[in-house]
mmCIF file of C-alpha atoms in Angstrom:
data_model
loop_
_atom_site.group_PDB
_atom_site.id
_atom_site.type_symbol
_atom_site.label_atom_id
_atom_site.label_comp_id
_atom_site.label_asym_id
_atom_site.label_seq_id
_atom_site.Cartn_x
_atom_site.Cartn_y
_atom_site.Cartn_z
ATOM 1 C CA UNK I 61 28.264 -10.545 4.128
ATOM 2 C CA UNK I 62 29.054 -7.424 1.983
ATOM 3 C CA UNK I 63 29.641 -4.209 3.829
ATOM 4 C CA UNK I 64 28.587 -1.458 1.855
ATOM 5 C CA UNK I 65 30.743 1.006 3.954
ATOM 6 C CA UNK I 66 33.431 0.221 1.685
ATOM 7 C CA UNK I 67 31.884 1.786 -1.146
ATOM 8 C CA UNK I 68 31.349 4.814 0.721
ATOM 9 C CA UNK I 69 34.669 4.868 1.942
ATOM 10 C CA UNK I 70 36.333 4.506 -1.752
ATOM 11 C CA UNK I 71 33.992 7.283 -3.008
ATOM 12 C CA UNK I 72 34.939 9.678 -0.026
ATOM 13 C CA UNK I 73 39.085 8.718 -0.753
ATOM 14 C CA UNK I 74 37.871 9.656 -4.345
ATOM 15 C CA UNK I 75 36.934 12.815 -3.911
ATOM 16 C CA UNK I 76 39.129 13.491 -1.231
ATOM 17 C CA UNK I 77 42.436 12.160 -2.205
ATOM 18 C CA UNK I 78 42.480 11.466 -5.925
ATOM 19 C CA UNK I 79 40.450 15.000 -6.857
ATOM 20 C CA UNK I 80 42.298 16.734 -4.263
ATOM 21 C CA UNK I 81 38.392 18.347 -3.095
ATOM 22 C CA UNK I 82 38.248 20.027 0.630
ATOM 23 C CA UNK I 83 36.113 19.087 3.153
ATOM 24 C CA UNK I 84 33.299 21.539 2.408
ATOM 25 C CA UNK I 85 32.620 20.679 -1.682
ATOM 26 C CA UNK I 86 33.485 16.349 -0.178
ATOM 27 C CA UNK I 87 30.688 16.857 1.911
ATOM 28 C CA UNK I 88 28.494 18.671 -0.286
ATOM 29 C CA UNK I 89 28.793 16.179 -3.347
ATOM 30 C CA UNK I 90 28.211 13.100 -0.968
ATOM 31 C CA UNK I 91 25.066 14.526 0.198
ATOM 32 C CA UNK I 92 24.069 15.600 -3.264
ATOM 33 C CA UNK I 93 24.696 12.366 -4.523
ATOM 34 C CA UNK I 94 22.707 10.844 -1.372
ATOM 35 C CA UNK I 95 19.458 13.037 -2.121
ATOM 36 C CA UNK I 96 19.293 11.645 -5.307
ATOM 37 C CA UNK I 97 19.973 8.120 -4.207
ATOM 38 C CA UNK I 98 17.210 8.751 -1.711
ATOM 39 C CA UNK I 99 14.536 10.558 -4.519
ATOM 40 C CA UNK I 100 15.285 7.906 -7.303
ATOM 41 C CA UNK I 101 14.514 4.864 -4.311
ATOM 42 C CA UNK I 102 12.007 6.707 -3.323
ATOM 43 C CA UNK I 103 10.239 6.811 -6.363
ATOM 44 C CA UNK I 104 10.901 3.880 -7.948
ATOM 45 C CA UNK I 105 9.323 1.899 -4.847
ATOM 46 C CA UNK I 106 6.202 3.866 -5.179
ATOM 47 C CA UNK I 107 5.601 2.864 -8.894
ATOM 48 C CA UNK I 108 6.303 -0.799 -7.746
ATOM 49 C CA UNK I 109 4.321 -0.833 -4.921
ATOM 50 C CA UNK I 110 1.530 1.263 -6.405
ATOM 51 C CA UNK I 111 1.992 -1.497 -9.585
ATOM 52 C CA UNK I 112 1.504 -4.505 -7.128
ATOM 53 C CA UNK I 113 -1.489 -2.930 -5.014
ATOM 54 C CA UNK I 114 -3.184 -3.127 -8.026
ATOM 55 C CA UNK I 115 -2.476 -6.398 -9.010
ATOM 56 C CA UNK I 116 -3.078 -7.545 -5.190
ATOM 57 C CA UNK I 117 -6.332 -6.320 -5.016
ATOM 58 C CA UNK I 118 -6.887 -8.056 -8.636
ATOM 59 C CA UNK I 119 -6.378 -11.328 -7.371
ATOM 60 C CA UNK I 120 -8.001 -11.178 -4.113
ATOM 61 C CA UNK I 121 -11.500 -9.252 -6.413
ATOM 62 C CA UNK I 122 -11.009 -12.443 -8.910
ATOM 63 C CA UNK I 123 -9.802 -9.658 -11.570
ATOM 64 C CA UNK I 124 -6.382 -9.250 -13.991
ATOM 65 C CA UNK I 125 -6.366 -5.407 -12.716
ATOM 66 C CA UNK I 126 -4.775 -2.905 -15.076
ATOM 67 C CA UNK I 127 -3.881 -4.150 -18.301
ATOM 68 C CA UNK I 128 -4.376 -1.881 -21.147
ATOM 69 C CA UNK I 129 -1.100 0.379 -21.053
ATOM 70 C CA UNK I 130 2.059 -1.862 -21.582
ATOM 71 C CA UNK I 131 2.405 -5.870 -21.356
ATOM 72 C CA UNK I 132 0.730 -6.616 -18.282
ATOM 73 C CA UNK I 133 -0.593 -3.013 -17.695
ATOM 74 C CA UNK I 134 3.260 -2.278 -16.092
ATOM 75 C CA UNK I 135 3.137 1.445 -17.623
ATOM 76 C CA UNK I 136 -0.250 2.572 -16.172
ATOM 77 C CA UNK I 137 1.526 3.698 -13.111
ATOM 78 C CA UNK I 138 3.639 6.161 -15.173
ATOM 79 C CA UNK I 139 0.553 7.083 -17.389
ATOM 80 C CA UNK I 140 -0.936 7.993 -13.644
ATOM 81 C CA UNK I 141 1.973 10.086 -12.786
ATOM 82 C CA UNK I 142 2.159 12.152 -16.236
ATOM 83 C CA UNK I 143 -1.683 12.990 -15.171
ATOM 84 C CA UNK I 144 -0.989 14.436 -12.057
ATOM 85 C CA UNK I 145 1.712 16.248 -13.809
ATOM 86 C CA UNK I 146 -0.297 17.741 -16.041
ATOM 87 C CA UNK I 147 -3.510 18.300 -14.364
ATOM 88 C CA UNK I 148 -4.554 21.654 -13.242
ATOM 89 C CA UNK I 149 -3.828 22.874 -9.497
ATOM 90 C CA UNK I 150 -6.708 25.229 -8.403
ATOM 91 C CA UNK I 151 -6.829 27.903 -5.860
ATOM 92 C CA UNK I 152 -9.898 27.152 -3.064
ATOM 93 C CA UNK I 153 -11.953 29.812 -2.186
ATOM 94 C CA UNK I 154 -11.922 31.305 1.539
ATOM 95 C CA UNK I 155 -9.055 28.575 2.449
ATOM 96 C CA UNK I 156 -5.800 29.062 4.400
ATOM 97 C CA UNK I 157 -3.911 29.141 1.726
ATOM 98 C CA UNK I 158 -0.413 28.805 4.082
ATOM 99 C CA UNK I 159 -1.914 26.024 5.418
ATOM 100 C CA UNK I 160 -3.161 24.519 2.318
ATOM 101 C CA UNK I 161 0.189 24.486 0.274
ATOM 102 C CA UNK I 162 2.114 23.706 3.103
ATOM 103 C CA UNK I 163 0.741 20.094 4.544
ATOM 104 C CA UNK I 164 1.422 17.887 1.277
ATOM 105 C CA UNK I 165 5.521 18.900 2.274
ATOM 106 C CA UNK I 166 5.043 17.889 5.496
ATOM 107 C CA UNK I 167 3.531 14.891 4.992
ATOM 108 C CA UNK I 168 6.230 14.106 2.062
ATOM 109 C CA UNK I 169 8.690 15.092 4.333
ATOM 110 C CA UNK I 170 7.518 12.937 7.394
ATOM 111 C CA UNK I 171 7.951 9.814 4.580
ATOM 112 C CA UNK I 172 10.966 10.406 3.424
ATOM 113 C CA UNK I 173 13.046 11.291 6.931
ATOM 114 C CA UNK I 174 11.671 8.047 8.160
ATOM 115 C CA UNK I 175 12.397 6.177 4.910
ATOM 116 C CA UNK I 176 16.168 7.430 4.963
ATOM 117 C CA UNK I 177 16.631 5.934 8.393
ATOM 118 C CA UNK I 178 16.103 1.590 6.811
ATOM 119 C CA UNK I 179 18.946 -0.277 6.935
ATOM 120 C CA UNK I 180 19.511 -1.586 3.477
ATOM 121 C CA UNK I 181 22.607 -3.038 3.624
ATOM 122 C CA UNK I 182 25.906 -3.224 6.743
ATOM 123 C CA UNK I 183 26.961 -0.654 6.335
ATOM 124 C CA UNK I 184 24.135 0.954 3.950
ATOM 125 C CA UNK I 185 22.081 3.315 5.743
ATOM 126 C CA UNK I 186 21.620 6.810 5.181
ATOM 127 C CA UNK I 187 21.194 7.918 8.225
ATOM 128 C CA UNK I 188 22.392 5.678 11.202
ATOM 129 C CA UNK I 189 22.154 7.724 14.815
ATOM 130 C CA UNK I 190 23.003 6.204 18.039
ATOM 131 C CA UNK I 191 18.830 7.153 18.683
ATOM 132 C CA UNK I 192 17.724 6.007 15.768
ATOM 133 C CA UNK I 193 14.279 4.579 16.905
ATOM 134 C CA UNK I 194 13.871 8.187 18.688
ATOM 135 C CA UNK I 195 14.245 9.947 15.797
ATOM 136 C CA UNK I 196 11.822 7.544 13.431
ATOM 137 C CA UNK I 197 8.972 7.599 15.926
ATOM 138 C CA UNK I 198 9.864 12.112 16.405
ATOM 139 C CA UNK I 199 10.182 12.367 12.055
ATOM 140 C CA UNK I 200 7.209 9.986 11.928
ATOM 141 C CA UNK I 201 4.588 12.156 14.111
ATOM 142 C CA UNK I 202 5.165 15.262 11.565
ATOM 143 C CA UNK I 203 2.888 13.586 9.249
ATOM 144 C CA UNK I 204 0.293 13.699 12.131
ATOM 145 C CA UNK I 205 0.161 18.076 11.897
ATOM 146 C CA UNK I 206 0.323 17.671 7.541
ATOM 147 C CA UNK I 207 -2.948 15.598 7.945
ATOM 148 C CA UNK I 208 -4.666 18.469 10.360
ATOM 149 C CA UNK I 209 -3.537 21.397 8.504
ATOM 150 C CA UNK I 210 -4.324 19.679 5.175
ATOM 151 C CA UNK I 211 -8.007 19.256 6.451
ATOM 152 C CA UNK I 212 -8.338 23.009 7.915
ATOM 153 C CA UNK I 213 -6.929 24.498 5.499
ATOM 154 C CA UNK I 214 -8.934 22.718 2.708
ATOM 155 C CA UNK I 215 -11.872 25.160 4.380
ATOM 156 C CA UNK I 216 -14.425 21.681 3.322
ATOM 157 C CA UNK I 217 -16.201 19.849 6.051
ATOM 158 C CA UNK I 218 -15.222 16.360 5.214
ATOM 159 C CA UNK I 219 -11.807 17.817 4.843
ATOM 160 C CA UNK I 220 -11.971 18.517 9.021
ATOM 161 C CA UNK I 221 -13.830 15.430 10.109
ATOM 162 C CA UNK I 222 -11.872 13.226 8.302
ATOM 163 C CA UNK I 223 -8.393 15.334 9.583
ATOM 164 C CA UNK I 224 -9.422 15.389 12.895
ATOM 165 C CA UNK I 225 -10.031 11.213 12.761
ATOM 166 C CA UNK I 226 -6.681 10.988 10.938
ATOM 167 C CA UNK I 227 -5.104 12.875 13.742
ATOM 168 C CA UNK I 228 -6.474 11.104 16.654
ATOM 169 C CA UNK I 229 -5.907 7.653 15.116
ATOM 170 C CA UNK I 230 -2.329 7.672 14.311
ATOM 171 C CA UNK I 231 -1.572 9.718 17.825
ATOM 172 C CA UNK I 232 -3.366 6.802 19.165
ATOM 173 C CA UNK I 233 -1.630 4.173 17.396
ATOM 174 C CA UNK I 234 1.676 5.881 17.975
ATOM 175 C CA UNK I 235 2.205 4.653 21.501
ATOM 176 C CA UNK I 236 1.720 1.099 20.560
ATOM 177 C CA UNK I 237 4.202 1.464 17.811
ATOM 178 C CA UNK I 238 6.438 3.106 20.359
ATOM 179 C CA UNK I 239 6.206 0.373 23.011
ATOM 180 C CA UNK I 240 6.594 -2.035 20.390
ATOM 181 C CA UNK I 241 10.187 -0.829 19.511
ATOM 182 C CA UNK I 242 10.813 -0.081 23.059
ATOM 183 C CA UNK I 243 10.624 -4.077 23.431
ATOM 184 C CA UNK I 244 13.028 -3.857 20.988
ATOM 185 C CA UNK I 245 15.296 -1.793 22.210
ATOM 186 C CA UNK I 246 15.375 -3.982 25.416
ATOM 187 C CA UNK I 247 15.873 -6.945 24.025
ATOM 188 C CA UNK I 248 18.548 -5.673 21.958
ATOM 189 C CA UNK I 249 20.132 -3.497 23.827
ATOM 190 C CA UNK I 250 20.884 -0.401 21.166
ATOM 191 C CA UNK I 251 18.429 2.416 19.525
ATOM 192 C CA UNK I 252 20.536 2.255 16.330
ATOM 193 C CA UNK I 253 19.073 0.816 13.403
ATOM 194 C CA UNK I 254 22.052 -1.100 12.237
ATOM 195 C CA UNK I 255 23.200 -2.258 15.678
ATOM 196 C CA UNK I 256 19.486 -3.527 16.007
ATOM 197 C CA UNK I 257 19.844 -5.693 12.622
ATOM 198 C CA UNK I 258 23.625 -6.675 14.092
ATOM 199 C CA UNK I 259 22.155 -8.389 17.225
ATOM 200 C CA UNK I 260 19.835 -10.323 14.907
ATOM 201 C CA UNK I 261 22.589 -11.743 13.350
ATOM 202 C CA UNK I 262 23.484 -15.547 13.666
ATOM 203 C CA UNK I 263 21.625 -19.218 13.670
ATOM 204 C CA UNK I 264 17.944 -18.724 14.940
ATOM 205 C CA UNK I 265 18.682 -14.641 15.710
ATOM 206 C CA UNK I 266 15.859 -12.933 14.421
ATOM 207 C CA UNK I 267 14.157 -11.181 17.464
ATOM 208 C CA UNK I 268 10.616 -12.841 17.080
ATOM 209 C CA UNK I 269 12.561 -16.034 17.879
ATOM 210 C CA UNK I 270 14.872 -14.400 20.806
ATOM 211 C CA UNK I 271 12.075 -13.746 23.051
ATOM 212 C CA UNK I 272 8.026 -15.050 23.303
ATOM 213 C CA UNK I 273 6.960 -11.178 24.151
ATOM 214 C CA UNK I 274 8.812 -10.669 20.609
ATOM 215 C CA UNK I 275 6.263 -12.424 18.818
ATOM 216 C CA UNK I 276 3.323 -10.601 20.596
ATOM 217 C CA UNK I 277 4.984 -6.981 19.526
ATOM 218 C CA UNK I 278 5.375 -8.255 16.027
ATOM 219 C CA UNK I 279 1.864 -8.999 15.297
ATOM 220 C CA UNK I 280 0.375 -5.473 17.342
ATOM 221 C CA UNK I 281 3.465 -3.584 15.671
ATOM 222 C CA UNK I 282 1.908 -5.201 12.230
ATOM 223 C CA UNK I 283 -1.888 -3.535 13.235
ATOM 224 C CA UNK I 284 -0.377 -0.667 14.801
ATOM 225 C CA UNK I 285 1.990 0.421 11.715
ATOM 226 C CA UNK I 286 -1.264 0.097 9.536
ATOM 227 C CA UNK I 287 -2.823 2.084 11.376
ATOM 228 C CA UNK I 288 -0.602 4.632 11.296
ATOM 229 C CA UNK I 289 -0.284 4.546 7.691
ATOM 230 C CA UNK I 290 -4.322 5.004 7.453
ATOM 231 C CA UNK I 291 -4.345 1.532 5.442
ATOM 232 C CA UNK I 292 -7.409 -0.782 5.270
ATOM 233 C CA UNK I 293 -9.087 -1.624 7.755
ATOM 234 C CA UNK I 294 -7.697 1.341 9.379
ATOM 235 C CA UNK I 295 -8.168 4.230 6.747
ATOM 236 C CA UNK I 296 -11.294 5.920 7.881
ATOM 237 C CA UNK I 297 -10.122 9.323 7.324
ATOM 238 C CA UNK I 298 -10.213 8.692 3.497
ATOM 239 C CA UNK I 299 -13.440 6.579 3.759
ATOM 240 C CA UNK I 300 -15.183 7.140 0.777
ATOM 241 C CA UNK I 301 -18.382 6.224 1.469
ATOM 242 C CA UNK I 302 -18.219 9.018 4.060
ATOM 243 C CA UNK I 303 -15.916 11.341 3.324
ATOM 244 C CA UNK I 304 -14.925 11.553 -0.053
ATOM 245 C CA UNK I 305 -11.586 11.730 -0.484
ATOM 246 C CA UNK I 306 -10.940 12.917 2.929
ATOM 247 C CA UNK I 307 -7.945 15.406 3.820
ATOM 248 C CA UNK I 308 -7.231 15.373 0.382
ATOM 249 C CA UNK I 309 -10.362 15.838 -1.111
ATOM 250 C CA UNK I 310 -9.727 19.588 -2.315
ATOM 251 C CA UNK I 311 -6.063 18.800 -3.497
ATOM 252 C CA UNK I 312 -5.428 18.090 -7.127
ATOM 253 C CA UNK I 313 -2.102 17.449 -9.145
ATOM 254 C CA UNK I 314 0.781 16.601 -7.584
ATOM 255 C CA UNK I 315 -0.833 18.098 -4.113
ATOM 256 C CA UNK I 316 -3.056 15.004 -4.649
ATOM 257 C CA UNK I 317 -0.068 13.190 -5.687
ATOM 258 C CA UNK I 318 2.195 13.787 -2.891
ATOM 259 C CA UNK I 319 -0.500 12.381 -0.601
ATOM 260 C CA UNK I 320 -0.755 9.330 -2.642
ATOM 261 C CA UNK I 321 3.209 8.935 -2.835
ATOM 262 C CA UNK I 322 3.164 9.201 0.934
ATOM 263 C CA UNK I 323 0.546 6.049 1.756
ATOM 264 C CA UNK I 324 2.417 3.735 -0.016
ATOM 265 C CA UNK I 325 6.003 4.896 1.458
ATOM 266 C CA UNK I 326 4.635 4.867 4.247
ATOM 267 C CA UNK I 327 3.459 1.048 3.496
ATOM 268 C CA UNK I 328 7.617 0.100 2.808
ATOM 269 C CA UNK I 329 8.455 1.902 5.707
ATOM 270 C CA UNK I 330 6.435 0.127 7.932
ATOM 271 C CA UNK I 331 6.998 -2.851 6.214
ATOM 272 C CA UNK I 332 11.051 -2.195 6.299
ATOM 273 C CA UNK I 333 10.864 -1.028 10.171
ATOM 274 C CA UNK I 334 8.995 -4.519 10.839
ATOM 275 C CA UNK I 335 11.813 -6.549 8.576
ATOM 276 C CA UNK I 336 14.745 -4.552 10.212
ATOM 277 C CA UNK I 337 13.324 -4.386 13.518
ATOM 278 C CA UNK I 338 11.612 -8.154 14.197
ATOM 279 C CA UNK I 339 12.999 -10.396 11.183
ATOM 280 C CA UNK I 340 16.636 -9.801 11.227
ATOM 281 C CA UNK I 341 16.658 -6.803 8.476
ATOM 282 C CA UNK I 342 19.742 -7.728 5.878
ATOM 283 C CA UNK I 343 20.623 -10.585 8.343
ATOM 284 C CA UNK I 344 20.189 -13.536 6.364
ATOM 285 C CA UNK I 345 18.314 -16.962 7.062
ATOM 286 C CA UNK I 346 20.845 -19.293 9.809
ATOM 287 C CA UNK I 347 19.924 -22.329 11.075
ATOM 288 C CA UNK I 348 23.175 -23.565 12.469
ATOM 289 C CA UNK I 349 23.988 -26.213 9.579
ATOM 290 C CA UNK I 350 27.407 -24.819 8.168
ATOM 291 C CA UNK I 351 27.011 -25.481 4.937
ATOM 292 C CA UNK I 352 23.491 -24.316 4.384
ATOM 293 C CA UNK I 353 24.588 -21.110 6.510
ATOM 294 C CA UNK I 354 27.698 -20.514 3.615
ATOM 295 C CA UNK I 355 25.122 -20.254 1.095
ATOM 296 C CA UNK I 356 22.744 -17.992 2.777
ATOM 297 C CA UNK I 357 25.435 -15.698 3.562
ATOM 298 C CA UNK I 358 26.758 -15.157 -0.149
ATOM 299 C CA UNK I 359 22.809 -13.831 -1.062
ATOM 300 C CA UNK I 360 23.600 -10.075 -0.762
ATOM 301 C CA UNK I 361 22.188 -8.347 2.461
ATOM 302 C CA UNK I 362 19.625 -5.893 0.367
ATOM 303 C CA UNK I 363 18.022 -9.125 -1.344
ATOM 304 C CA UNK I 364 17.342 -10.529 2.373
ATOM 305 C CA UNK I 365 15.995 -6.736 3.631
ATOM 306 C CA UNK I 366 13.964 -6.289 0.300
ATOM 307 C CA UNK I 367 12.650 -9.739 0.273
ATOM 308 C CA UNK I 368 11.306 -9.785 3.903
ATOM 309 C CA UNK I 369 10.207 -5.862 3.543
ATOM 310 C CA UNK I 370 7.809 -6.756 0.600
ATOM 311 C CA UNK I 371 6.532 -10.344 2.150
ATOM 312 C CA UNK I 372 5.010 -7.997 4.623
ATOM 313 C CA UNK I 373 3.910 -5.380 1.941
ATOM 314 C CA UNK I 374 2.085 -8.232 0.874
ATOM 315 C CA UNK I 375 0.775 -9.713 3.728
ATOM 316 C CA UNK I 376 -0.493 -5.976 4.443
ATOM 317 C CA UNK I 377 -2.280 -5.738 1.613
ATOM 318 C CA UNK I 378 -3.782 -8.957 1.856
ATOM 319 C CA UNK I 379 -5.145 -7.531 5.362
ATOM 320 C CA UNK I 380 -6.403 -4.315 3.361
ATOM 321 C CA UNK I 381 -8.688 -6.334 0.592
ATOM 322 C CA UNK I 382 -9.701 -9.142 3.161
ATOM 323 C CA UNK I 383 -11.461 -7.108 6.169
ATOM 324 C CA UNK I 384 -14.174 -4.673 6.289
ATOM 325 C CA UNK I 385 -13.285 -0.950 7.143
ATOM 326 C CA UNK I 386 -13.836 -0.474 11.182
ATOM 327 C CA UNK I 387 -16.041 2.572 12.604
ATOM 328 C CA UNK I 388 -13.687 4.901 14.116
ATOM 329 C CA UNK I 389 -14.990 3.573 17.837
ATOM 330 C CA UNK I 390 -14.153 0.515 17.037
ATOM 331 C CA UNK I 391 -10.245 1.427 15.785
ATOM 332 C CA UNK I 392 -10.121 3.541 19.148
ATOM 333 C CA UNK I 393 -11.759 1.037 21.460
ATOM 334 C CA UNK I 394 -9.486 -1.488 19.718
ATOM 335 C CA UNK I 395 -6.083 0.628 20.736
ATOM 336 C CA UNK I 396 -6.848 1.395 24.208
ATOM 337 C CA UNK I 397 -8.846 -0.902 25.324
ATOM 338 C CA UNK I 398 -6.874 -3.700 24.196
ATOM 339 C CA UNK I 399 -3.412 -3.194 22.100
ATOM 340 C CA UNK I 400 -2.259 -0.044 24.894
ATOM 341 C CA UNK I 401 -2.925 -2.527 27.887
ATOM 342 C CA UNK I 402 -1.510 -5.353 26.069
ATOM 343 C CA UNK I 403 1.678 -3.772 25.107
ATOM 344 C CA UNK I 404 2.270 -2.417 28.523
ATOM 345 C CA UNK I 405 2.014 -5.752 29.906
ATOM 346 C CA UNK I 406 4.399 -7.083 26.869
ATOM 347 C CA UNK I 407 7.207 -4.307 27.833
ATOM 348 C CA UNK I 408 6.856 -5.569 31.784
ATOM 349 C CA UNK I 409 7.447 -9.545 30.430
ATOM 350 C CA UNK I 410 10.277 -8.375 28.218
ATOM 351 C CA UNK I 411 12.113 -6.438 30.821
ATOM 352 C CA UNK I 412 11.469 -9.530 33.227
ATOM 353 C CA UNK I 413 12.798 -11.830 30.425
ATOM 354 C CA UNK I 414 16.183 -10.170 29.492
ATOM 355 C CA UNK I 415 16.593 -9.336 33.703
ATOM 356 C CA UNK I 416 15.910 -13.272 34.397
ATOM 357 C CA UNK I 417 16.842 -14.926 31.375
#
């Protein structure tokens, strides 16, 4: 398995060594050059994701989706963006203005701290803390206070309602999600990211198959990280039958836009928590045949990570255009009535299991 810590490494000698560059302008260029790695990722998984939601919902509607702009329709994404671009941002009247400008940021920034913390590669992580799953679930909860203020400060009833449903479902869903990667961390042994995907490593690894409880958090961390990205079923603050457009409904341009960038980042990094987390990350597929293992280990480790992240994309989506949307008792009643209790009862078995086992 490549480690990708040796590019990093040459780059760092390079700047070091062969430019003769102090510590200060080193560090400086390296995270320069790390934002951008991070913004161009960033948005080039939002145009393919964006692409393939389309598409998705296409085949599950018995439709081709978008094909008028490009072969296949590939370049109405980008004919999307350069509208937001381009459109007009208006001022609301009587609206907290602070508020207002402030919450798309937040709820940008909330998806992007949280999307620098996947494990692409070994050694390929941007950032890699000893508290790792801390610091997701802490970045993770900002979105939670862009979502309010984005709804107060839009001064617009359906703005509020549909905040204030936003709000209490993810804060809801968020201690499922947490519980889940508690299990985790048990089982494992480590709240780093990589040293999570490390344990995974090996014939028959992967934590769903390391424990039964394993299995159980996979599927609730799978409802649970929908419903914290306010995906379908789940996505009753932007119910449009209801709401309008919900917390966004006032916001045009790239205010508007950054929302939209946010849902389906927030998709991958659900998607890329669940691969990293529960289904070995870059770990590839062992079975304990030696031969079959040699092969499976020269695939490169972002292949395995990006190929397990977007079979759940998809099986997330498939969720999204197969059920109805819930009533928002019914998303409550379903977290603490039955996934809270549930998951409490999973973290009990798991501690039993690694004590006993």
């Amino acid at each position: 398995m490549f480690d990708f810590s040796i590019v990093t490494s040459f780059v760092d000698q390079l700047l070091r060594q062969t430019l003769g560059l102090g510590d200060f302008w080193t560090i400086l260029i390296e995270c320069v050059l790390v934002g951008l790695g991070i913004l161009v990722g960033y948005a080039l998984l939002a145009i393919v994701l964006i692409f393939m939601e389309r598409k998705v919902c296409a085949y599950f509607q018995c439709r081709i989706g978008p094909m008028r702009v490009g072969p296949w329709g590939i370049f109405q994404v980008f004919a999307d963006v350069l509208k937001m671009l381009i459109k007009e941002i208006f001022a609301i009247d009587k609206a907290d203005l602070l508020l207002y400008y402030v919450a798309p940021f937040l709820v940008i920034a909330a998806s992007v701290g949280t999307f620098s913390f996947l494990p692409w590669n070994k050694g390929m992580s941007v950032l890699d803390f000893n508290v790792g799953i801390f610091m997701v679930t802490a970045i993770s909860s900002i979105g939670v206070v862009g979502i309010f203020m984005a709804g107060w400060g839009s001064n617009n009833k359906y703005s509020v309602v549909s905040a204030m449903r936003g709000a209490v479902q993810m804060i809801s869903y968020e201690m499922s999600l947490g519980l889940c990667l508690i299990c985790a961390v048990i089982l494992t042994g480590t709240m780093q990211m990589s040293g999570i995907v490390e344990a995974q490593t090996g014939p028959w690894r992967w934590l769903i198959f390391q424990s039964p409880t394993a299995i159980i958090a996979f599927l609730v961390f799978l409802v649970s990280g929908n419903a914290e990205a306010n995906r379908g079923p789940f996505d009753l603050a932007e119910a449009e039958s209801e709401l309008t457009a919900g917390y966004h409904t006032e916001y045009s341009g790239m205010g508007f836009g950054f929302y939209y960038l946010a849902e389906y980042l927030n998709l991958f990094v659900i998607s890329g928590l669940a691969s990293a987390v529960f289904l070995g990350g870059w770990a590839p597929v062992n079975i304990g045949l030696e031969a079959f293992d040699n092969v499976m280990n020269l695939i490169p480790g972002i292949f395995w990570f990006l190929g397990k992240t977007f079979m759940v994309v998809w099986i997330l989506m498939w969720v999204r255009w197969t059920f109805p949307r819930l009533r928002i008792d019914q998303i409550l009643k379903l977290e603490w009535k039955y996934l809270m209790p549930l998951m409490l009862l999973v973290l009990v078995l798991t501690t039993a299991w690694v004590a006993l086992v």
